[in-house]
Amino acid sequence: MTVQSAETAWERMLLEREIERFLYDEAAMLDERRFSDWGDLLAEDIHYHMPIRRNVKFGEQHRENTDTESEISWFDEGKRTLMGRVRQLNTGVHWPEEPFSRVRHIITNVRVLAVDGDEVEVSSNFFVWSNRLRDECVMFIGTRNDILRRDSETGWKIAKRLILLDQNVLLAKVFSTFF
Amino acid sequence: MVTYIKGRGDRNLRDLVDLETGVVSREVYVNEDIYAQELEQIYGRAWLLVGHESQVENPGDFVLGRMGEEEVILTRDRKGQIHVFLNTCRHRGMKVCRYDDGNALVFTCPFHAWTYDTDGRLVGVPHHHDAYFDELDKSQWGLAEVAQMCNYYGSIWATWDPKAPSFEDYLGPFKQTVRWAFQASDGTDAGVELYKPAQRWRLPSNWKFGAFSFAGDSAHAAMTHLSVNAAAIGPQGEVEGGGRHPLAAPFPSKRGYMSSRELGHVGQLAIYEQPGVADYRDTWLLEPGVDDYWRETREIKKQKFANEFLHMQSDGQFHIWPNATMSDWRILMWHPHGVGMTESWRQYQVDKNAPKHVKDAKRRYVMRYCGPAGITESDDMENWNYAHPASLGMVAQRYPYNFQLGLHHNHYDERIPGVTIGDRGPSEENQRARLRRWVEFMEAGSWDDIFPVRKNGKSNGKPRGGNGISSSW
């Protein structure tokens, strides 16, 4: 780690706190089922991508995560269909979330990796717990790599989100929340 | 012959499945002893879909597949020959391949280094000379290979039973239907490839909930998928109500439930009133240039099949006994994974020669439609999931399932011999057909009992029932 001036370190800390707060507020929106509010956090050009994770041979790690250019992923979409998912959740007849599950997003290990003008690259880990009906429990653990964009009028927007879920065969019957 | 199942008192399987009245015991879906017999009687015997040749294009390519509960390796050897092997070392059982896919010179077991060529031959055994004293006959200890394999227009099917009939005979009246599923949009045979990789996930439910419902349960759609159109996932976006299916031009045809009661294959497909192929209707309204490709290929297909009736070869989906559902754009596999668990797989076809922007658009559509994140399919998962535990109870099992929708309202049509047709609204005939074949497989001592005719002279291979009225057995 390079030695930073006090001023730089201070600015960096403020930025990290701001980003953390944004990610925690976002998580709360999902946990509190304020899906439409969550949708407002998405940039119009968001790319939301959760690849499938392969078991690959040593030396082929570049193939571990399915790519968005030619391969099948769990999620690989933009704002239009994400907002479609929000509308579906809000119908009250989307059966894997009717009645709603108890979902909790634990967001940790937040790191600002790079700053480029109005955009920051942020890495964070997640533990998403879902408890449904009487006793159905599902855990999703993984990491995210986000590009967050500062919008001077409306605050931070998610411009890009890569979600690496630490599973191969998915051990849940559906994805009925966002990550 | 296995006629009786263990459980709470021995009962005849035919007492559990009464297709004359359309009443089926819940035990068929949830009983562990029945499940154990299914693995042997059905999965040890039937032709199963393993994969597609596009998954192993080059010599040495491999991809893991599944047959029943067991993992197999689909591979292409150095001479170009495709094989299906059980993924287990013949020495002490370790998986010889733990990579989902890739390219291999050999498969070396990480336990004791027994090494197999991509054609399955055991080629390397440590200490063969100094401690096996050259007495181990390596030719007898190659990888376990399926008894029969068939490359059917690019799709790879296999069976563990050397006495199984040929794959074409196994398909019967669905030969052309499976062929169609692997045709490119211009009608070229074996003209598709699969997007990679498969989506694979666990659904806590007996495999038959998915496998026997698909292509046979249009009655579920209105309720189960009530929320889907809110999302407007179709390629046309919000146009015309935001449906989930692409727009299509009308063509004189009638959709129906078509069942081969003899073979257990079923479809929700079309019978055509005139030869030829429907006009293309633009539907990729949000993706510039994509319709151009489909319109061009449709013109070629229209010319190719101008004088043919494409009965059961377009417009719909179908299910090949026992666990492969498909259409011309997706493949749904229902792998048994314990009596109360299904490992569900999704794979998707696309024209090999389509340009990238077309492949991309279709790929994004299938991802938002299907699988565990699919805006449509996620609703099915909840229903199949909770039907299972709610059927486990001692009291629950006193109350059989109802399969009476459309019972005895099927007919035959000389245009499509070998299948019964239900075309008077939703019907569960396709589910009953699979349950009928299920009983036969579960009872059979060997393929001789179930192909080509049923024992006891109960089938002569022709549709039974006469007068257009179906009978159960």
XYZ file of C-alpha atoms in Angstrom:
652
model
C 0.000 0.000 0.000
C 1.337 3.381 -0.949
C 1.600 6.193 1.528
C -1.091 8.777 0.943
C -1.291 12.358 1.954
C -3.655 13.056 4.843
C -5.949 14.909 2.519
C -6.165 12.052 0.019
C -6.735 9.517 2.757
C -9.492 11.637 4.196
C -11.200 12.027 0.839
C -10.884 8.345 0.193
C -12.412 7.498 3.549
C -15.313 9.837 2.959
C -15.919 8.292 -0.424
C -15.798 4.786 1.012
C -18.265 5.712 3.742
C -20.548 7.262 1.161
C -20.406 4.171 -1.017
C -20.950 1.846 1.929
C -23.967 3.842 2.973
C -25.324 3.654 -0.560
C -24.908 -0.129 -0.672
C -26.488 -0.582 2.750
C -29.424 1.612 1.808
C -29.821 -0.386 -1.379
C -29.836 -3.640 0.603
C -32.468 -2.247 2.931
C -34.694 -1.390 -0.005
C -34.590 -5.003 -1.144
C -35.070 -6.431 2.333
C -37.969 -4.067 2.967
C -39.459 -4.986 -0.434
C -39.258 -1.444 -1.739
C -38.506 -2.832 -5.163
C -39.650 0.229 -7.089
C -37.300 2.391 -5.024
C -34.560 -0.092 -5.807
C -35.360 0.238 -9.496
C -34.721 3.964 -9.226
C -31.110 3.183 -8.293
C -30.454 1.508 -11.622
C -28.817 3.558 -14.354
C -30.704 3.481 -17.637
C -27.784 1.632 -19.238
C -27.138 -0.820 -16.391
C -25.666 -4.188 -17.208
C -26.700 -6.700 -14.550
C -24.818 -9.936 -14.934
C -24.644 -13.081 -12.847
C -22.577 -15.652 -14.737
C -22.689 -19.382 -14.184
C -19.537 -20.575 -12.409
C -17.750 -23.470 -14.045
C -15.447 -26.072 -12.592
C -12.404 -25.650 -14.807
C -8.943 -27.061 -14.959
C -5.998 -25.205 -13.445
C -4.792 -22.718 -16.000
C -8.272 -22.249 -17.482
C -9.549 -19.846 -14.839
C -10.379 -17.374 -17.595
C -13.251 -19.736 -18.473
C -14.524 -20.020 -14.923
C -17.313 -17.470 -15.277
C -19.582 -17.569 -18.301
C -19.171 -14.523 -20.486
C -21.791 -12.062 -21.544
C -20.775 -12.159 -25.182
C -21.755 -15.675 -26.100
C -22.666 -17.816 -23.123
C -25.569 -18.581 -20.834
C -25.678 -16.948 -17.425
C -28.180 -16.836 -14.573
C -28.882 -13.145 -15.170
C -27.581 -11.095 -18.095
C -29.820 -8.133 -18.745
C -30.500 -4.433 -18.595
C -32.933 -2.075 -16.960
C -35.985 -2.904 -19.062
C -36.224 -6.491 -17.903
C -35.055 -5.723 -14.364
C -37.962 -3.307 -14.096
C -40.167 -6.062 -15.528
C -39.051 -8.223 -12.617
C -39.927 -5.416 -10.230
C -43.418 -5.176 -11.735
C -43.788 -8.947 -11.461
C -42.827 -8.875 -7.770
C -45.372 -6.133 -7.242
C -48.275 -8.083 -8.768
C -48.890 -10.066 -5.601
C -49.310 -13.222 -7.676
C -45.674 -14.054 -8.371
C -45.851 -17.343 -6.505
C -42.239 -17.841 -5.343
C -42.630 -14.497 -3.548
C -46.273 -14.744 -2.563
C -46.349 -14.629 0.338
C -43.059 -12.746 0.459
C -39.975 -14.498 1.737
C -37.974 -13.045 4.584
C -34.875 -11.868 2.759
C -31.800 -10.282 4.322
C -28.875 -8.895 2.394
C -25.650 -8.811 4.429
C -23.188 -6.639 2.505
C -19.549 -6.705 3.625
C -15.926 -6.236 2.536
C -16.766 -3.050 0.680
C -13.741 -1.798 -1.227
C -13.493 1.127 -3.581
C -11.157 -0.164 -6.250
C -10.922 2.752 -8.629
C -12.266 6.223 -9.222
C -12.728 7.566 -12.727
C -14.499 10.897 -12.925
C -18.074 10.357 -11.805
C -17.686 6.604 -11.729
C -16.269 4.378 -9.042
C -15.537 0.692 -9.184
C -16.612 -1.022 -5.987
C -16.235 -4.565 -4.802
C -18.425 -6.008 -2.059
C -19.344 -9.415 -0.717
C -22.866 -10.540 -0.012
C -24.634 -13.080 2.132
C -28.279 -13.217 1.136
C -30.507 -15.233 3.391
C -34.018 -16.166 2.406
C -36.480 -17.873 4.687
C -39.796 -18.795 3.160
C -43.179 -20.078 4.326
C -42.587 -22.279 7.369
C -39.088 -23.600 7.037
C -37.567 -23.119 3.609
C -34.068 -21.643 3.905
C -31.769 -20.605 1.111
C -28.365 -18.967 1.249
C -26.610 -17.121 -1.509
C -23.010 -16.108 -0.893
C -20.763 -14.344 -3.341
C -19.111 -11.166 -4.416
C -20.084 -8.231 -6.589
C -18.138 -5.851 -8.739
C -20.052 -2.645 -9.365
C -19.567 0.475 -11.380
C -21.437 3.189 -9.481
C -22.034 6.522 -11.180
C -22.578 9.790 -9.372
C -25.614 11.626 -10.646
C -25.518 15.188 -9.379
C -29.313 15.377 -9.167
C -30.449 11.960 -8.047
C -27.459 10.493 -6.267
C -25.565 7.294 -7.014
C -26.737 4.950 -9.740
C -25.661 1.391 -10.425
C -24.223 1.395 -13.935
C -22.795 -2.094 -13.926
C -23.059 -5.028 -11.579
C -21.194 -8.290 -11.959
C -22.414 -10.865 -9.427
C -20.288 -13.914 -8.740
C -22.411 -16.395 -6.836
C -20.307 -19.073 -5.173
C -22.291 -22.022 -6.517
C -22.047 -24.297 -9.540
C -25.270 -26.300 -9.644
C -27.618 -23.760 -8.129
C -28.843 -25.053 -4.781
C -31.982 -22.948 -4.803
C -35.132 -23.522 -6.808
C -35.382 -19.902 -7.981
C -33.782 -16.502 -7.827
C -36.627 -14.395 -6.556
C -34.671 -11.477 -5.169
C -31.981 -9.204 -6.516
C -28.314 -9.148 -5.573
C -40.958 -58.662 -12.930
C -41.593 -55.989 -10.352
C -45.294 -55.584 -9.914
C -45.554 -54.904 -6.232
C -44.035 -52.048 -4.373
C -43.043 -52.043 -0.784
C -44.516 -49.546 1.562
C -47.591 -49.599 3.686
C -48.790 -52.965 2.544
C -47.877 -54.406 -0.818
C -50.029 -53.104 -3.583
C -50.163 -53.618 -7.265
C -48.862 -50.665 -9.258
C -52.030 -50.736 -11.311
C -54.002 -50.137 -8.144
C -51.994 -46.943 -7.721
C -52.497 -45.737 -11.275
C -56.093 -46.035 -12.460
C -56.260 -44.398 -15.856
C -59.782 -45.582 -16.549
C -60.971 -43.177 -13.883
C -58.022 -40.781 -14.002
C -57.075 -41.321 -10.374
C -53.446 -41.742 -9.317
C -52.037 -42.414 -5.871
C -49.734 -39.769 -4.477
C -47.359 -42.589 -3.612
C -46.358 -42.754 -7.260
C -44.702 -39.378 -6.764
C -43.428 -39.548 -3.205
C -42.769 -43.168 -2.206
C -39.069 -43.916 -1.733
C -39.318 -47.567 -2.704
C -41.089 -46.666 -5.899
C -38.374 -44.114 -6.597
C -35.639 -46.702 -6.111
C -37.393 -48.947 -8.608
C -37.707 -46.087 -11.096
C -33.941 -45.680 -11.240
C -33.547 -49.292 -12.244
C -36.663 -49.915 -14.288
C -36.830 -46.597 -16.117
C -33.423 -44.928 -15.999
C -31.528 -48.173 -16.444
C -33.524 -49.020 -19.521
C -34.858 -46.021 -21.443
C -33.109 -43.905 -24.057
C -32.024 -40.702 -22.347
C -30.943 -37.381 -23.809
C -27.316 -36.766 -22.857
C -26.359 -33.701 -24.854
C -25.515 -32.363 -28.268
C -22.593 -32.756 -30.626
C -21.941 -29.004 -30.561
C -20.836 -29.424 -26.944
C -17.931 -31.596 -28.098
C -16.932 -30.137 -31.428
C -13.256 -31.052 -31.427
C -11.334 -34.234 -30.643
C -10.727 -34.416 -26.898
C -13.643 -32.135 -26.058
C -15.764 -33.311 -23.176
C -18.719 -32.130 -21.135
C -20.338 -33.716 -18.120
C -23.860 -34.993 -18.569
C -26.327 -36.936 -16.554
C -28.317 -40.129 -16.955
C -30.741 -40.531 -14.103
C -28.884 -39.895 -10.861
C -25.531 -40.709 -12.368
C -22.948 -38.459 -13.977
C -21.628 -39.288 -17.411
C -18.903 -37.866 -19.629
C -19.884 -36.932 -23.155
C -16.667 -36.857 -25.121
C -15.262 -36.944 -28.619
C -12.215 -39.158 -28.984
C -9.154 -38.380 -31.051
C -10.652 -40.120 -34.063
C -13.738 -37.936 -33.844
C -16.037 -40.595 -32.413
C -18.512 -39.484 -29.736
C -18.802 -41.571 -26.555
C -20.796 -41.541 -23.326
C -19.033 -42.949 -20.275
C -19.992 -43.296 -16.654
C -17.859 -40.845 -14.705
C -16.224 -43.289 -12.323
C -12.853 -44.970 -12.182
C -13.044 -48.719 -12.566
C -10.433 -49.158 -9.829
C -11.936 -47.525 -6.754
C -14.783 -45.425 -8.098
C -13.409 -41.895 -7.987
C -14.737 -39.484 -10.591
C -12.211 -39.444 -13.386
C -13.428 -36.037 -14.541
C -14.403 -33.191 -12.229
C -14.333 -30.364 -14.749
C -17.670 -29.310 -16.197
C -16.247 -29.199 -19.692
C -12.970 -28.777 -21.504
C -10.551 -30.622 -23.700
C -8.590 -33.635 -22.525
C -5.853 -35.849 -23.895
C -6.713 -38.477 -21.325
C -8.784 -38.778 -18.167
C -6.466 -39.458 -15.257
C -8.032 -40.483 -11.979
C -6.709 -38.286 -9.157
C -6.869 -41.227 -6.714
C -4.344 -43.793 -8.029
C -3.677 -42.394 -11.502
C -5.486 -44.983 -13.537
C -5.604 -43.273 -16.905
C -8.162 -43.612 -19.669
C -8.001 -42.505 -23.264
C -10.825 -40.345 -24.574
C -12.207 -43.467 -26.249
C -12.548 -45.059 -22.811
C -9.640 -47.521 -23.002
C -7.606 -47.959 -19.851
C -4.151 -46.953 -21.049
C -2.235 -46.332 -17.863
C -2.037 -48.213 -14.557
C 0.804 -47.426 -12.132
C 2.790 -50.502 -11.124
C 1.337 -52.486 -13.995
C 4.655 -54.220 -14.492
C 6.306 -54.185 -11.103
C 3.321 -54.990 -8.851
C 0.464 -56.162 -11.059
C 3.106 -58.303 -12.774
C 1.519 -57.528 -16.131
C -1.373 -59.743 -15.104
C -4.019 -57.002 -15.115
C -5.909 -57.159 -18.416
C -6.387 -53.476 -19.142
C -8.748 -54.239 -21.998
C -11.327 -55.403 -19.450
C -11.142 -52.310 -17.263
C -11.954 -49.410 -19.547
C -14.503 -46.770 -18.601
C -18.065 -48.063 -18.393
C -19.707 -47.054 -21.650
C -23.394 -46.866 -22.470
C -24.829 -49.917 -24.187
C -26.147 -47.907 -27.117
C -25.688 -44.353 -28.294
C -27.400 -42.456 -31.081
C -26.494 -39.155 -32.698
C -29.902 -38.012 -33.892
C -29.533 -34.908 -36.022
C -26.874 -33.683 -33.640
C -28.570 -34.603 -30.379
C -26.893 -37.371 -28.402
C -29.049 -40.053 -26.782
C -27.957 -43.148 -24.913
C -29.250 -46.144 -23.009
C -27.662 -48.561 -20.561
C -29.763 -51.436 -21.941
C -28.301 -53.387 -24.853
C -31.767 -54.781 -25.563
C -33.415 -51.395 -26.031
C -34.885 -50.926 -29.504
C -33.176 -48.592 -31.935
C -33.621 -44.944 -31.070
C -35.793 -44.302 -34.119
C -38.091 -47.152 -33.186
C -38.147 -45.825 -29.643
C -39.355 -42.449 -30.954
C -42.099 -43.932 -33.120
C -44.460 -41.175 -34.249
C -42.178 -38.545 -32.689
C -39.270 -39.192 -35.060
C -39.989 -36.107 -37.135
C -40.762 -34.060 -34.072
C -37.319 -34.588 -32.552
C -35.750 -34.034 -35.957
C -37.545 -30.689 -36.176
C -36.229 -29.594 -32.779
C -32.687 -29.704 -34.158
C -33.421 -28.063 -37.501
C -32.211 -24.560 -38.170
C -34.896 -21.951 -38.756
C -34.441 -22.396 -42.519
C -35.284 -26.097 -42.212
C -31.709 -27.399 -42.459
C -31.340 -30.647 -40.548
C -28.897 -30.674 -37.633
C -28.591 -26.951 -38.169
C -28.401 -25.826 -34.567
C -25.883 -25.618 -31.774
C -26.465 -25.285 -28.057
C -25.557 -22.173 -26.154
C -23.096 -23.092 -23.406
C -23.303 -24.112 -20.660
C -26.425 -25.776 -19.276
C -28.274 -24.075 -16.432
C -28.479 -26.657 -13.650
C -30.323 -26.293 -10.411
C -32.115 -28.195 -7.676
C -35.852 -28.225 -7.347
C -37.135 -29.860 -4.154
C -39.788 -31.984 -5.797
C -40.121 -35.398 -7.363
C -38.797 -35.446 -10.942
C -42.198 -36.370 -12.334
C -43.835 -33.102 -11.260
C -41.855 -31.255 -13.897
C -41.335 -34.097 -16.327
C -44.945 -35.217 -16.543
C -46.434 -31.737 -16.464
C -44.480 -30.098 -19.254
C -46.047 -30.423 -22.705
C -49.234 -31.600 -21.114
C -50.564 -29.061 -18.697
C -51.789 -25.939 -20.413
C -54.412 -25.728 -17.689
C -51.740 -24.419 -15.314
C -50.705 -21.412 -17.363
C -53.444 -18.929 -16.555
C -53.023 -19.270 -12.797
C -49.375 -20.214 -12.408
C -48.148 -17.525 -14.788
C -50.562 -14.807 -13.805
C -47.714 -12.418 -13.013
C -45.578 -12.953 -16.090
C -47.119 -10.569 -18.568
C -46.513 -7.698 -16.150
C -42.857 -8.102 -17.026
C -43.262 -7.934 -20.826
C -40.413 -10.334 -21.496
C -41.349 -11.202 -25.082
C -39.019 -9.899 -27.794
C -41.760 -7.484 -28.843
C -41.691 -5.695 -25.490
C -44.906 -3.991 -24.470
C -46.603 -4.440 -27.846
C -49.949 -6.260 -27.763
C -50.098 -6.654 -24.036
C -46.486 -7.615 -23.401
C -46.856 -11.361 -23.896
C -44.033 -13.724 -23.080
C -44.048 -15.526 -26.448
C -42.854 -14.055 -29.730
C -45.504 -12.786 -32.120
C -46.460 -15.217 -34.847
C -48.506 -15.029 -38.021
C -51.628 -17.190 -38.146
C -51.640 -20.363 -40.210
C -54.524 -22.800 -40.652
C -53.829 -25.327 -37.948
C -55.176 -26.721 -34.755
C -53.170 -27.159 -31.608
C -53.736 -30.326 -29.675
C -52.391 -32.732 -27.113
C -50.813 -35.614 -28.949
C -49.870 -38.726 -27.049
C -48.214 -41.926 -28.017
C -49.819 -44.151 -25.434
C -47.659 -47.002 -26.605
C -44.368 -45.180 -26.153
C -45.022 -42.467 -23.595
C -43.949 -39.568 -25.816
C -46.315 -36.613 -25.925
C -46.608 -33.169 -27.436
C -48.583 -29.981 -27.463
C -48.260 -29.506 -31.191
C -50.178 -28.614 -34.319
C -52.046 -30.423 -37.066
C -52.149 -28.394 -40.253
C -55.088 -27.810 -42.508
C -52.825 -26.962 -45.424
C -49.248 -27.698 -46.457
C -46.475 -25.206 -46.047
C -45.124 -22.881 -43.410
C -46.562 -19.733 -41.864
C -45.332 -16.320 -42.918
C -42.836 -14.700 -40.617
C -44.145 -11.971 -38.379
C -41.733 -9.393 -37.053
C -41.418 -9.701 -33.295
C -37.894 -8.564 -32.291
C -39.083 -5.014 -32.194
C -36.530 -3.952 -29.566
C -33.531 -5.483 -31.319
C -32.737 -3.834 -34.669
C -31.872 -6.198 -37.485
C -32.813 -9.409 -35.743
C -36.101 -9.913 -37.558
C -34.270 -9.592 -40.880
C -32.457 -12.845 -40.226
C -35.494 -14.826 -39.154
C -37.525 -13.448 -42.042
C -34.899 -14.569 -44.545
C -34.570 -18.049 -43.104
C -38.346 -18.399 -42.937
C -38.545 -17.697 -46.660
C -36.112 -20.521 -47.303
C -38.085 -22.824 -45.052
C -41.330 -21.880 -46.756
C -39.907 -22.869 -50.117
C -38.424 -26.074 -48.772
C -41.650 -27.290 -47.204
C -44.194 -25.627 -49.488
C -45.876 -28.937 -50.244
C -45.479 -30.683 -46.909
C -47.816 -30.904 -43.982
C -45.611 -30.231 -40.981
C -47.869 -31.970 -38.491
C -46.193 -32.227 -35.105
C -43.139 -30.427 -36.456
C -43.676 -26.848 -35.501
C -45.402 -24.598 -33.101
C -45.281 -26.237 -29.724
C -43.354 -28.407 -27.361
C -43.067 -32.096 -26.666
C -41.712 -34.619 -24.232
C -39.694 -37.717 -24.980
C -40.130 -40.441 -22.397
C -39.015 -40.388 -19.671
C -37.428 -37.023 -18.823
C -36.621 -34.832 -21.838
C -38.923 -31.958 -22.720
C -38.099 -29.844 -25.739
C -39.168 -27.561 -28.511
C -37.223 -25.973 -31.319
C -35.646 -23.477 -28.929
C -35.153 -25.126 -25.565
C -34.402 -28.424 -23.890
C -35.624 -29.128 -20.389
C -34.184 -32.096 -18.527
C -35.644 -33.443 -15.306
C -32.990 -35.526 -13.622
C -34.036 -37.561 -10.588
C -31.972 -36.602 -7.547
C -33.610 -38.486 -4.705
C -37.337 -39.053 -4.388
C -37.962 -35.465 -3.338
C -35.417 -33.620 -5.459
C -35.024 -32.885 -9.147
C -31.890 -31.566 -10.793
C -33.363 -29.460 -13.524
C -31.303 -28.582 -16.608
C -31.979 -26.048 -19.330
C -30.235 -25.813 -22.631
C -31.116 -23.741 -25.652
C -30.708 -24.268 -29.372
C -29.798 -21.583 -31.854
C -29.030 -21.656 -35.571
C -25.362 -22.497 -35.997
C -25.071 -19.976 -38.795
C -26.994 -17.107 -37.252
C -25.068 -13.830 -36.990
C -23.897 -12.745 -33.571
C -26.552 -10.095 -32.982
C -29.255 -12.704 -33.608
C -27.632 -15.239 -31.303
C -27.240 -12.558 -28.637
C -30.852 -11.416 -28.823
C -32.229 -14.938 -28.584
C -29.835 -15.835 -25.792
C -30.994 -12.912 -23.669
C -34.611 -13.835 -24.307
C -34.194 -17.445 -23.187
C -32.328 -16.362 -20.068
C -35.118 -14.056 -18.955
C -37.798 -16.637 -19.800
C -36.376 -19.911 -18.507
C -34.507 -21.403 -15.625
C -34.435 -20.444 -11.966
C -34.136 -16.739 -12.818
C -36.677 -17.101 -15.606
C -39.534 -14.696 -15.214
C -41.888 -17.404 -16.503
C -40.420 -20.568 -15.080
C -39.830 -19.325 -11.565
C -43.561 -19.528 -10.931
C -43.613 -23.214 -11.867
C -40.899 -23.984 -9.357
C -42.952 -22.856 -6.388
C -45.921 -25.006 -7.376
C -43.931 -28.144 -8.092
C -41.910 -27.588 -4.943
C -44.769 -27.458 -2.499
C -46.975 -30.078 -4.151
C -44.375 -32.575 -2.993
C -44.292 -32.053 0.805
C -48.050 -31.576 0.858
C -48.370 -35.077 -0.594
C -46.147 -36.811 1.970
C -48.531 -37.125 4.867
C -50.157 -40.351 5.960
C -53.557 -38.758 5.574
C -52.614 -36.890 2.398
C -51.751 -40.197 0.783
C -55.299 -41.422 1.294
C -56.369 -38.827 -1.255
C -55.215 -39.583 -4.784
C -54.373 -37.024 -7.451
C -56.986 -36.159 -10.044
C -55.960 -36.638 -13.681
C -59.462 -36.440 -15.141
C -59.139 -33.312 -17.267
C -60.272 -34.314 -20.755
C -60.511 -37.977 -19.778
C -62.055 -40.066 -22.560
C -62.280 -37.028 -24.821
C -59.516 -37.914 -27.205
C -59.638 -39.136 -30.731
C -57.453 -40.424 -33.506
C -56.693 -38.672 -36.749
C -55.453 -40.565 -39.780
C -53.174 -37.646 -40.670
C -50.992 -38.360 -37.673
C -51.074 -42.100 -37.013
C -49.821 -43.504 -33.742
C -51.017 -40.765 -31.442
C -54.225 -39.865 -29.707
C -55.351 -36.267 -29.939
C -57.076 -34.082 -27.440
C -58.061 -30.818 -29.050
C -61.124 -29.747 -27.136
C -59.463 -27.449 -24.668
C -57.011 -28.251 -21.910
C -56.480 -31.944 -21.292
C -54.359 -34.102 -19.023
C -54.158 -36.838 -21.620
C -50.442 -36.210 -22.080
C -49.888 -36.697 -18.377
C -51.962 -39.872 -18.403
C -49.952 -41.194 -21.366
C -46.737 -40.827 -19.387
C -48.268 -42.489 -16.345
C -49.434 -45.345 -18.568
C -45.919 -45.847 -19.886
C -44.605 -45.446 -16.355
C -46.582 -48.444 -15.131
C -45.404 -50.513 -18.063
C -41.754 -49.691 -17.457
C -42.109 -50.331 -13.751
C -43.680 -53.736 -14.365
C -41.466 -54.878 -17.200
C -38.898 -57.606 -16.721
C -37.111 -56.543 -19.883
C -37.588 -54.619 -23.110
C -39.337 -57.688 -24.504
C -42.265 -56.861 -22.247
C -42.682 -53.293 -23.423
C -41.594 -53.124 -27.034
C -42.878 -53.286 -29.704
C -46.126 -54.602 -28.275
C -47.431 -54.925 -24.822
C -47.543 -58.333 -23.261
C -50.772 -60.251 -22.960
C -51.700 -59.146 -26.468
C -53.094 -55.924 -25.157
C -51.575 -53.887 -27.914
C -50.969 -54.604 -31.550
C -49.081 -51.397 -31.972
C -52.085 -49.638 -33.453
C -54.233 -47.140 -31.661
C -56.810 -48.800 -29.520
C -60.177 -47.674 -28.392
C -61.915 -47.574 -31.787
C -64.714 -45.128 -32.391
C -62.436 -42.301 -31.409
C -62.965 -43.063 -27.732
C -59.930 -43.786 -25.633
C -59.581 -46.665 -23.269
C -57.071 -46.924 -20.484
C -55.103 -50.002 -21.197
